[in-house]
Each structure stands twice: as structure tokens, then as C-alpha cells.
Coordinates of C-alpha atoms (C1' of nucleotides) in Angstrom, one line a residue:
Chain V
M16 CA -20.4 16.7 23.6
A17 CA -18.5 14.5 21.1
R18 CA -18.5 10.8 21.7
S19 CA -14.8 10.7 21.5
Q20 CA -14.5 13.1 24.5
T21 CA -17.2 11.4 26.6
T22 CA -16.7 8.7 29.2
R23 CA -20.4 7.8 29.5
K24 CA -21.9 4.6 28.4
P25 CA -22.4 4.8 24.6
T26 CA -26.0 5.2 23.4
R27 CA -27.6 3.0 20.8
I28 CA -27.0 5.6 18.1
Q29 CA -23.3 5.8 19.1
R30 CA -22.8 2.1 18.8
E31 CA -24.6 1.9 15.5
K32 CA -23.0 4.9 13.9
T33 CA -19.6 3.9 15.1
R34 CA -20.0 0.5 13.5
E35 CA -21.3 2.0 10.2
I36 CA -18.4 4.3 10.0
L37 CA -15.9 1.6 10.7
E38 CA -17.5 -0.6 8.1
A39 CA -17.3 2.2 5.5
A40 CA -13.7 3.0 6.6
L41 CA -12.7 -0.6 6.1
D42 CA -14.0 -0.5 2.5
V43 CA -12.1 2.7 1.8
F44 CA -8.9 2.0 3.6
S45 CA -8.5 -1.5 2.2
D46 CA -9.1 -0.2 -1.3
N47 CA -6.9 2.9 -1.2
G48 CA -4.5 2.5 1.7
F49 CA -4.3 5.0 4.6
R50 CA -2.8 7.9 2.7
G51 CA -5.0 7.3 -0.4
S52 CA -8.1 7.5 1.7
T53 CA -9.9 10.6 2.6
I54 CA -12.4 11.3 5.4
D55 CA -14.8 12.5 2.6
M56 CA -14.6 9.1 0.9
I57 CA -15.5 7.4 4.2
A58 CA -18.3 9.9 4.9
E59 CA -19.8 9.4 1.4
R60 CA -19.6 5.6 1.8
A61 CA -21.2 5.7 5.2
G62 CA -23.8 8.2 4.0
V63 CA -23.0 10.9 6.6
S64 CA -21.3 14.2 6.6
K65 CA -17.6 14.6 7.3
P66 CA -18.1 16.5 10.6
N67 CA -20.3 13.6 11.7
I68 CA -17.4 11.2 11.2
L69 CA -15.2 13.5 13.3
Y70 CA -17.9 13.6 16.0
Y71 CA -17.3 9.9 16.5
F72 CA -13.6 9.7 15.9
D73 CA -11.0 12.3 16.9
N74 CA -9.3 12.1 13.5
K75 CA -8.6 9.9 10.5
E76 CA -5.8 8.1 12.2
A77 CA -8.1 7.1 15.1
I78 CA -10.4 5.3 12.7
H79 CA -7.5 3.5 11.2
K80 CA -6.1 2.5 14.6
T81 CA -9.5 1.2 15.7
L82 CA -9.8 -1.0 12.7
L83 CA -6.3 -2.4 13.1
A84 CA -6.8 -3.1 16.8
A85 CA -10.0 -5.0 16.1
L86 CA -8.3 -6.9 13.2
L87 CA -5.3 -8.1 15.1
K88 CA -7.4 -10.1 17.5
T89 CA -9.2 -12.0 14.8
W90 CA -6.0 -12.3 12.8
L91 CA -4.1 -14.1 15.5
A92 CA -6.9 -16.3 16.7
P93 CA -6.2 -19.3 14.4
L94 CA -2.6 -19.4 15.6
Y95 CA -3.6 -19.4 19.2
A96 CA -5.7 -22.4 18.4
L97 CA -2.7 -24.5 17.3
D98 CA -2.8 -27.3 19.9
E99 CA 0.3 -29.2 20.9
S100 CA -1.8 -32.2 22.0
G101 CA -3.5 -32.5 18.7
D102 CA -2.3 -34.5 15.7
P103 CA 0.6 -32.4 14.4
I104 CA -0.1 -32.5 10.6
E105 CA -3.8 -32.1 11.1
E106 CA -3.2 -29.2 13.4
I107 CA -1.0 -27.4 10.9
C108 CA -3.2 -28.1 8.0
E109 CA -6.2 -26.9 9.9
Y110 CA -4.3 -23.7 10.7
V111 CA -3.6 -23.3 7.0
A112 CA -7.3 -23.9 6.1
Q113 CA -8.4 -21.4 8.7
K114 CA -6.0 -18.7 7.4
L115 CA -7.1 -19.3 3.9
K116 CA -10.7 -19.1 4.9
M117 CA -10.0 -15.8 6.6
A118 CA -8.3 -14.5 3.5
Q119 CA -11.4 -15.5 1.6
E120 CA -14.0 -14.1 4.0
F121 CA -12.1 -11.1 5.2
P122 CA -10.1 -9.8 2.2
R123 CA -10.6 -6.2 3.3
E124 CA -9.0 -6.9 6.6
S125 CA -6.2 -8.8 4.9
K126 CA -5.5 -5.9 2.6
L127 CA -5.7 -3.4 5.4
F128 CA -3.1 -5.3 7.3
A129 CA -0.9 -5.8 4.2
N130 CA -0.9 -2.1 3.5
E131 CA 0.0 -1.4 7.1
I132 CA 3.0 -3.8 7.0
L133 CA 4.1 -2.6 3.6
Q134 CA 4.3 1.0 4.9
G135 CA 6.6 -0.3 7.7
A136 CA 3.9 -1.0 10.3
P137 CA 3.7 2.6 11.6
H138 CA 0.7 1.8 13.9
V139 CA 1.3 -1.9 14.9
L140 CA 5.0 -2.3 15.1
P141 CA 4.8 -2.6 18.9
E142 CA 2.2 -5.3 18.6
L143 CA 4.4 -7.2 16.1
Q144 CA 7.4 -7.0 18.4
G145 CA 5.3 -7.9 21.4
E146 CA 2.3 -10.2 21.0
L147 CA 3.0 -11.5 17.6
K148 CA 6.6 -12.3 18.4
E149 CA 5.7 -14.0 21.7
L150 CA 2.9 -16.0 20.1
T151 CA 5.1 -17.1 17.2
Q152 CA 7.9 -18.1 19.4
Q153 CA 5.6 -20.1 21.6
K154 CA 4.0 -21.9 18.7
A155 CA 7.4 -22.4 17.0
D156 CA 8.4 -24.3 20.2
V157 CA 5.3 -26.5 19.8
V158 CA 6.4 -27.3 16.2
S159 CA 10.0 -27.9 17.4
N160 CA 8.7 -30.4 20.0
W161 CA 6.7 -32.2 17.3
I162 CA 9.9 -32.4 15.2
K163 CA 12.0 -33.7 18.1
A164 CA 9.3 -36.3 18.7
G165 CA 9.7 -37.4 15.1
K166 CA 6.0 -36.6 14.4
I167 CA 6.7 -34.2 11.5
A168 CA 9.6 -33.7 9.2
Q169 CA 12.4 -31.3 10.1
V170 CA 11.6 -27.7 9.1
D171 CA 12.4 -24.3 10.4
P172 CA 9.2 -23.5 12.4
R173 CA 9.4 -19.8 11.9
H174 CA 9.8 -20.1 8.1
L175 CA 6.9 -22.6 8.2
F176 CA 4.7 -19.9 9.6
F177 CA 6.0 -17.2 7.2
S178 CA 5.2 -19.5 4.3
I179 CA 1.7 -20.1 5.6
W180 CA 1.0 -16.4 6.1
A181 CA 2.4 -15.6 2.7
T182 CA 0.6 -18.3 0.7
T183 CA -2.8 -17.8 2.3
Q184 CA -2.9 -14.0 2.4
H185 CA -1.6 -13.8 -1.1
Y186 CA -5.1 -14.8 -2.4
A187 CA -6.6 -11.8 -0.7
D188 CA -3.9 -9.2 -1.1
F189 CA -2.9 -10.0 -4.6
D190 CA -6.4 -11.1 -5.8
I191 CA -6.2 -8.8 -8.8
Q192 CA -3.1 -10.6 -10.0
V193 CA -4.5 -14.0 -9.1
R194 CA -7.6 -13.4 -11.1
A195 CA -5.8 -11.8 -14.0
V196 CA -3.7 -14.9 -14.4
S197 CA -6.4 -17.4 -13.6
G198 CA -8.8 -16.1 -16.2
D199 CA -12.4 -17.0 -16.1
G200 CA -11.8 -20.5 -14.7
K201 CA -12.8 -21.8 -11.3
D202 CA -12.7 -19.7 -8.2
P203 CA -9.0 -19.6 -7.2
F204 CA -10.0 -20.0 -3.6
E205 CA -11.6 -23.4 -4.3
T206 CA -8.5 -24.9 -5.8
A207 CA -6.1 -23.2 -3.4
G208 CA -7.4 -25.1 -0.4
P209 CA -6.5 -28.6 -1.8
F210 CA -3.2 -27.3 -3.2
L211 CA -2.0 -25.9 0.1
D212 CA -3.2 -28.8 2.1
N213 CA -1.3 -31.1 -0.2
M214 CA 1.8 -28.9 -0.1
Y215 CA 2.0 -28.8 3.7
R216 CA 1.3 -32.5 4.0
A217 CA 4.2 -33.2 1.6
L218 CA 6.4 -30.9 3.5
L219 CA 5.6 -32.2 7.0
T220 CA 5.1 -35.9 6.5
P221 CA 8.2 -37.5 8.0
A222 CA 10.4 -39.5 5.7
T223 CA 9.7 -43.2 6.4
Chain Y
M9 CA 12.2 22.7 -24.2
A10 CA 11.4 20.2 -21.6
R11 CA 12.9 16.7 -22.1
S12 CA 9.5 15.1 -21.9
Q13 CA 8.3 17.0 -24.9
T14 CA 11.5 16.5 -27.0
T15 CA 12.1 13.8 -29.5
R16 CA 15.8 14.4 -29.9
K17 CA 18.5 12.0 -28.6
P18 CA 18.9 12.6 -24.9
T19 CA 21.9 14.4 -23.7
R20 CA 24.3 13.1 -21.0
I21 CA 22.7 15.3 -18.4
Q22 CA 19.3 14.1 -19.4
R23 CA 20.3 10.4 -19.0
E24 CA 22.0 11.0 -15.6
K25 CA 19.3 13.2 -14.1
T26 CA 16.6 10.9 -15.2
R27 CA 18.3 8.0 -13.6
E28 CA 19.0 9.9 -10.4
I29 CA 15.3 11.0 -10.2
L30 CA 14.1 7.4 -10.8
E31 CA 16.5 6.2 -8.1
A32 CA 15.1 8.7 -5.6
A33 CA 11.6 8.0 -6.7
L34 CA 12.0 4.3 -6.1
D35 CA 13.1 5.0 -2.6
V36 CA 10.2 7.2 -1.9
F37 CA 7.4 5.3 -3.7
S38 CA 8.5 1.9 -2.2
D39 CA 8.5 3.4 1.3
N40 CA 5.3 5.4 1.1
G41 CA 3.2 4.1 -1.7
F42 CA 2.1 6.2 -4.7
R43 CA -0.5 8.3 -2.8
G44 CA 1.8 8.7 0.2
S45 CA 4.7 10.0 -1.9
T46 CA 5.1 13.6 -2.9
I47 CA 7.1 15.1 -5.7
D48 CA 8.8 17.3 -3.0
M49 CA 10.0 14.1 -1.2
I50 CA 11.4 12.8 -4.5
A51 CA 13.0 16.2 -5.2
E52 CA 14.6 16.4 -1.8
R53 CA 15.9 12.8 -2.0
A54 CA 17.3 13.5 -5.5
G55 CA 18.8 16.8 -4.3
V56 CA 17.0 18.9 -7.0
S57 CA 14.1 21.3 -7.1
K58 CA 10.5 20.1 -7.7
P59 CA 10.2 22.0 -11.0
N60 CA 13.4 20.2 -12.1
I61 CA 11.7 16.9 -11.6
L62 CA 8.8 18.1 -13.7
Y63 CA 11.2 19.1 -16.4
Y64 CA 12.1 15.5 -16.9
F65 CA 8.8 13.9 -16.2
D66 CA 5.3 15.2 -17.2
N67 CA 3.9 14.5 -13.8
K68 CA 4.1 12.3 -10.7
E69 CA 2.3 9.4 -12.4
A70 CA 4.8 9.3 -15.3
I71 CA 7.6 8.7 -12.9
H72 CA 5.6 5.9 -11.3
K73 CA 4.8 4.3 -14.6
T74 CA 8.4 4.4 -15.8
L75 CA 9.5 2.6 -12.7
L76 CA 6.8 -0.1 -13.0
A77 CA 7.6 -0.6 -16.7
A78 CA 11.3 -1.1 -16.0
L79 CA 10.4 -3.4 -13.1
L80 CA 8.1 -5.7 -15.0
K81 CA 10.9 -6.8 -17.3
T82 CA 13.3 -7.8 -14.5
W83 CA 10.5 -9.3 -12.6
L84 CA 9.4 -11.8 -15.2
A85 CA 12.9 -12.7 -16.4
P86 CA 13.4 -15.7 -14.0
L87 CA 10.1 -17.2 -15.1
Y88 CA 11.0 -16.8 -18.8
A89 CA 14.1 -18.8 -17.9
L90 CA 12.2 -21.8 -16.8
D91 CA 13.4 -24.4 -19.3
E92 CA 11.3 -27.4 -20.3
S93 CA 14.3 -29.4 -21.3
G94 CA 16.1 -29.0 -18.0
D95 CA 15.7 -31.2 -14.9
P96 CA 12.2 -30.3 -13.6
I97 CA 12.8 -30.1 -9.9
E98 CA 16.1 -28.3 -10.4
E99 CA 14.5 -25.9 -12.8
I100 CA 11.7 -25.0 -10.3
C101 CA 14.0 -24.8 -7.3
E102 CA 16.3 -22.6 -9.3
Y103 CA 13.3 -20.4 -10.1
V104 CA 12.5 -20.2 -6.4
A105 CA 16.1 -19.3 -5.6
Q106 CA 16.1 -16.6 -8.3
K107 CA 12.9 -15.1 -7.0
L108 CA 14.2 -15.1 -3.4
K109 CA 17.4 -13.5 -4.6
M110 CA 15.5 -10.8 -6.3
A111 CA 13.4 -10.1 -3.2
Q112 CA 16.6 -9.8 -1.3
E113 CA 18.5 -7.6 -3.8
F114 CA 15.6 -5.5 -5.0
P115 CA 13.2 -5.1 -2.0
R116 CA 12.2 -1.6 -3.2
E117 CA 11.1 -3.0 -6.5
S118 CA 9.2 -5.8 -4.7
K119 CA 7.4 -3.3 -2.5
L120 CA 6.6 -1.0 -5.3
F121 CA 5.0 -3.9 -7.1
A122 CA 3.2 -5.1 -4.0
N123 CA 1.7 -1.6 -3.5
E124 CA 0.6 -1.4 -7.0
I125 CA -1.2 -4.8 -6.9
L126 CA -2.7 -4.1 -3.5
Q127 CA -4.3 -0.9 -4.9
G128 CA -5.9 -3.0 -7.7
A129 CA -3.1 -2.7 -10.2
P130 CA -4.3 0.7 -11.6
H131 CA -1.2 1.1 -13.8
V132 CA -0.3 -2.5 -14.8
L133 CA -3.6 -4.4 -15.0
P134 CA -3.3 -4.7 -18.8
E135 CA 0.2 -6.2 -18.5
L136 CA -1.1 -8.7 -15.9
Q137 CA -3.9 -9.7 -18.1
G138 CA -1.6 -9.8 -21.1
E139 CA 2.0 -10.7 -20.8
L140 CA 1.9 -12.2 -17.3
K141 CA -1.2 -14.3 -18.0
E142 CA 0.3 -15.6 -21.3
L143 CA 3.7 -16.3 -19.7
T144 CA 2.1 -18.1 -16.7
Q145 CA -0.1 -20.1 -19.0
Q146 CA 2.8 -21.1 -21.1
K147 CA 5.0 -22.2 -18.1
A148 CA 2.0 -23.9 -16.5
D149 CA 1.9 -26.0 -19.6
V150 CA 5.5 -26.9 -19.1
V151 CA 4.8 -28.0 -15.6
S152 CA 1.8 -30.0 -16.7
N153 CA 4.0 -31.8 -19.2
W154 CA 6.5 -32.7 -16.5
I155 CA 3.6 -34.0 -14.4
K156 CA 2.2 -36.1 -17.3
A157 CA 5.7 -37.5 -17.8
G158 CA 5.8 -38.5 -14.2
K159 CA 8.8 -36.4 -13.5
I160 CA 7.2 -34.4 -10.7
A161 CA 4.3 -34.9 -8.4
Q162 CA 0.8 -33.9 -9.4
V163 CA 0.2 -30.2 -8.4
D164 CA -1.9 -27.4 -9.8
P165 CA 0.8 -25.5 -11.8
R166 CA -0.8 -22.1 -11.4
H167 CA -1.1 -22.4 -7.6
L168 CA 2.5 -23.6 -7.6
F169 CA 3.5 -20.3 -9.1
F170 CA 1.3 -18.3 -6.8
S171 CA 2.9 -20.0 -3.8
I172 CA 6.4 -19.3 -5.1
W173 CA 5.6 -15.6 -5.7
A174 CA 3.9 -15.4 -2.3
T175 CA 6.7 -17.0 -0.3
T176 CA 9.6 -15.3 -1.9
Q177 CA 8.2 -11.8 -2.1
H178 CA 6.9 -12.1 1.5
Y179 CA 10.5 -11.6 2.7
A180 CA 10.8 -8.3 1.0
D181 CA 7.2 -6.9 1.3
F182 CA 6.7 -8.0 4.9
D183 CA 10.2 -7.6 6.0
I184 CA 9.2 -5.5 9.0
Q185 CA 7.0 -8.3 10.3
V186 CA 9.6 -11.0 9.5
R187 CA 12.3 -9.1 11.4
A188 CA 9.9 -8.3 14.3
V189 CA 9.2 -12.0 14.7
S190 CA 12.7 -13.2 14.0
G191 CA 14.3 -11.0 16.6
D192 CA 18.1 -10.5 16.4
G193 CA 18.9 -14.0 15.1
K194 CA 20.3 -14.9 11.8
D195 CA 19.4 -13.0 8.6
P196 CA 16.0 -14.4 7.6
F197 CA 17.0 -14.5 4.0
E198 CA 19.8 -16.9 4.8
T199 CA 17.6 -19.5 6.3
A200 CA 14.7 -18.9 3.9
G201 CA 16.6 -20.3 1.0
P202 CA 17.1 -23.8 2.4
F203 CA 13.6 -23.8 3.8
L204 CA 12.0 -23.0 0.5
D205 CA 14.3 -25.3 -1.4
N206 CA 13.4 -28.2 0.9
M207 CA 9.7 -27.3 0.8
Y208 CA 9.5 -27.4 -3.0
R209 CA 11.5 -30.6 -3.3
A210 CA 9.2 -32.2 -0.8
L211 CA 6.2 -31.0 -2.7
L212 CA 7.4 -31.9 -6.2
T213 CA 9.3 -35.2 -5.7
P214 CA 7.1 -37.9 -7.1
A215 CA 5.8 -40.6 -4.7
T216 CA 7.9 -43.7 -5.3
Chain Z
dA20 C1' -45.0 19.9 26.9
dC21 C1' -40.7 21.3 28.0
dA22 C1' -35.8 21.3 29.0
dA23 C1' -31.6 19.1 28.5
dT24 C1' -28.8 16.5 26.0
dA25 C1' -27.1 14.1 21.9
dC26 C1' -26.5 14.2 17.1
dT27 C1' -25.8 16.3 12.5
dT28 C1' -24.1 19.4 9.0
dG29 C1' -23.1 23.7 5.9
dA30 C1' -19.7 26.9 5.8
dC31 C1' -15.3 27.7 6.9
dC32 C1' -10.0 27.7 7.8
dA33 C1' -5.2 26.2 7.4
dT34 C1' -2.2 23.4 5.2
dA35 C1' -0.3 20.3 1.8
dT36 C1' 0.6 19.3 -2.7
dA37 C1' 0.4 18.8 -8.0
dG38 C1' 1.6 21.4 -11.4
dT39 C1' 2.9 26.3 -13.9
dC40 C1' 5.8 30.1 -15.4
dA41 C1' 9.1 33.3 -16.3
dA42 C1' 13.6 34.4 -15.5
dA43 C1' 18.3 33.1 -14.2
dA44 C1' 22.2 29.9 -14.7
dA45 C1' 24.8 26.5 -17.1
dA46 C1' 26.2 24.0 -21.0
dT47 C1' 26.9 23.7 -25.9
dA48 C1' 27.6 25.2 -30.6
dT49 C1' 29.7 28.4 -33.8
Chain S
dA7 C1' 33.8 35.4 -27.4
dT8 C1' 29.2 35.2 -28.4
dA9 C1' 24.8 33.3 -29.6
dT10 C1' 21.9 29.5 -28.8
dT11 C1' 20.1 25.9 -26.4
dT12 C1' 19.4 23.3 -22.3
dT13 C1' 18.9 23.0 -17.5
dT14 C1' 17.5 24.8 -13.1
dT15 C1' 14.6 27.0 -9.7
dG16 C1' 12.0 30.7 -6.7
dA17 C1' 7.6 32.3 -6.7
dC18 C1' 3.2 31.3 -7.7
dT19 C1' -1.7 29.1 -8.6
dA20 C1' -5.4 25.9 -8.1
dT21 C1' -7.1 22.3 -5.7
dA22 C1' -7.6 18.7 -2.3
dT23 C1' -8.0 17.6 2.3
dG24 C1' -7.8 17.3 7.5
dG25 C1' -10.0 19.4 10.8
dT26 C1' -13.1 23.3 13.3
dC27 C1' -17.2 25.8 14.6
dA28 C1' -21.6 27.5 15.3
dA29 C1' -26.1 26.8 14.5
dG30 C1' -29.8 23.6 13.5
dT31 C1' -32.3 19.1 14.3
dA32 C1' -33.5 14.9 16.6
dT33 C1' -33.7 12.3 20.8
dT34 C1' -34.3 11.5 25.6
dG35 C1' -35.6 12.4 30.3
dT36 C1' -39.0 14.6 33.4

DNA sequence: ACAATACTTGACCATATAGTCAAAAAATAT
DNA sequence: ATATTTTTTGACTATATGGTCAAGTATTGT
């Protein structure tokens, strides 16, 4: 019986194949988007037959959903880590650094997410309106408290987060453009770190 | 004979139909990406038959290319306008404001472009490596001169541009996420303007 | 060793979609 | 008015693709 219809504990083969298929699917989906990807591409990439893919997943969408669900957890982790009791500017700069590192280390995940949002978030809109909204609201309150306490300059907390998401993920999602413009110089990620760190310190350091 | 194979001066009907088709195609492509869009969708949106679409354009890709080519001109215009002889901070903030305004007024174009870049710029890579790279290099030199003259703070000019592109286009490309997080409050675009203006002034104002 | 179960895949089906073609309809020129 | 040209589309073809199925192969339990 197909894994996807079973309730039993997964076998070793099931765990490994599932992981291999998801790995291949991440490659394919992040490069071609959901609609531009075919099960055959994923099958070839994973080195298995198409029916074998469909033995582990009910359909193409199920693979995509699984990837997005796993991604969301990792994606939000750095924001959860923003600590009200820490030093405000260091906390925010650390958040920026973490997000940039994730864009560097997980560009496929970043592109997968970007594709999903660009298409109107057909699979994760509920999560955006639920968990992400809650979390952002909560952390925006933290930033607001820091502002009230005069620890950082006055900025709109939500737009602060938007700008951090935009600037960090840009290096993964638009890497083709970044590289085209950068030419054969240094790795853009190397120089992006200091630039962003400097930018957010300038933005957040209170006027004396 | 099909318009696409003709060299004559286009008739009134040809001009109008072409425009109507491109308008419909922009809707469809920006919502669904290239691979997720069908000629039938464009035909329905434009209120004509599929063969009629293919009477004016050789194939689906030709429509897409036409849209991207038209887009690139508008897209780069604000950067061309960056004037070395103007007040540095005002020039850059004006550039930011113009880019944000374009994201607000032309979200479909922004999404079309984002989709194209995310998929690895299959149609516009030459333009990125040519015109965009040249222009960016040239304007980066302008910014460098301003820095050398002590008129603005020391920042990496290229990353400055990346951050401007990222933060402004984010409001168009990720609008679903922005709106999900923002809830039913004010229009995000309204408050984004002042936020970004403030951010770039903080970043660029030289330390006294 | 043997049976039962889990895994794998070639061949196939149904549907979607890019693109063609010939003939009708509309517009234009004379 | 009539001929010519341009525009429009229903019907069609070829191919790609999501998904099924039955039969074969490997693995596991006894």
C-alpha cells in the first residue's frame, strides 16, 4: 500500500526516499516555480520513476505543500529569537545577520517562498494571516517598547521588518540580477553583511 | 497576412488590438507567471479568440518579451534621472520615492519583472549584464564621488542600490504578505514612503 | 525457505495547452 | 457596388503532463 495512504510507522526506505524526493523537488520548484515544474523533472532529479514519486506523495501539490510547511518553521525562527531583554540594536542587527545568512545558505528555500508569495500565496495565506501576523505584531510591540524607552530611534516597526525581509532575501531571490550587476568582483554576500549592519545601526541609533 | 509577418505601417486596428492584448497579458502574466499563464487566459481576458492573439504575436513568448522590453525602459528611467549635480541626499531620496511610486502604480510590471528574475532572467539576462550593469556602474561612480566629497556617509554604492530596489519593490511583489501582516490598518504604501525616506536619510547623512 | 509486505516502474489514459489552418466576416480601396 | 485586403475564429493537431494500474522486484518477518 502506498505510503501516503498508510498510517503505520514509516520504514527506513520511506524516510530516505521521502527526503530524497523532497530534496530534488526543492531544486526543481525553486528553479522553475510550481507551475513550471513537472513531476518528471523531480523524478529525473531524484533518479527514480514518476510513479515512484506518486507512491510517496499523493500528487504534485502535496510535495509542494510539504516543502512550504517545513520551510515556514525555519523561516520564522530568527524572528522568534528576537529578545526584548537583549540590547535592542544588537538584537535587531543579529536578526538581520541571521536572515542574510539564511538567504545565503538556503537560497532555494528563499526562492520557493518568493515564488509562492508572488503567486498570491495560494498555499500559505492562512499561515501568513495567522502565525506570521501574530508573530510580527508581537515583535513589533517589542520594538515599540524599545522606542518608548528611548533605546532606539523612532521607526515604524512593521516597515522595519518589511525592509529587513526585503533587503536580505533580495540577495537570494534576485541573485541573478545581483551577480549581473556586481560582475566578477567579491561575493555580494560578503559585502552585504557589513552594508546592512551599518544601515540598520544608522537607522536605529537614537539621535543624541 | 498576419501582422507579425508584415512590414507595413500598422493599421489602427492593429495598434489597438496589440495594446489590448498586451494589457490583458500583463494581467495574466503578473498573476500567474509565464509558465502558469495560458494563451487562452489572455484571450479570455482580452475578449478575443486564441487564434486572434496568435495573429498579432508569433507565440506566447513573443508577448512576454514585448512586455518585458517595454517594462525595462520605464523601470530604469528613475535611475537615469539621478543627477550628480543635484543635492546628494535629496537625489537619492527622490530616487527612492520614484521607485516606491512605481511599485505602487505599476505593481503588475513589478511582479512580471520579479517573476522573470526569480526564474533566472531567461529573457532579459543580456539586458541585465549590459544596460543595467553599465547604468548601475555609472551611477555607483556618482555616489562614490559624493562620498569622496564628504557629502554623504560612506556606503557601498551598489548595495545601496540593491537595498533601494529590494525595499521599494517588496511592497508590490510581496503585497499579499505585506497586507496579511498589516491587517486592515492604513495603506502600507502611505507609511512606507516616510519610513524609507527616514531610513535613507539616516544612512546617508554624514557623521558630523 | 517461504510467505507476506513494501517498493518500483513500463505502459497507459485523460486532459490541458501551444500552435495551425481554412474559411467566414469585417474593413478598406477603387 | 465590387474587389481586395485585413481581421477573426471554430475546428483541429501534436505534444506535454498529471495521474493510474497492473505486474514485477526487493525487502522483511517467520
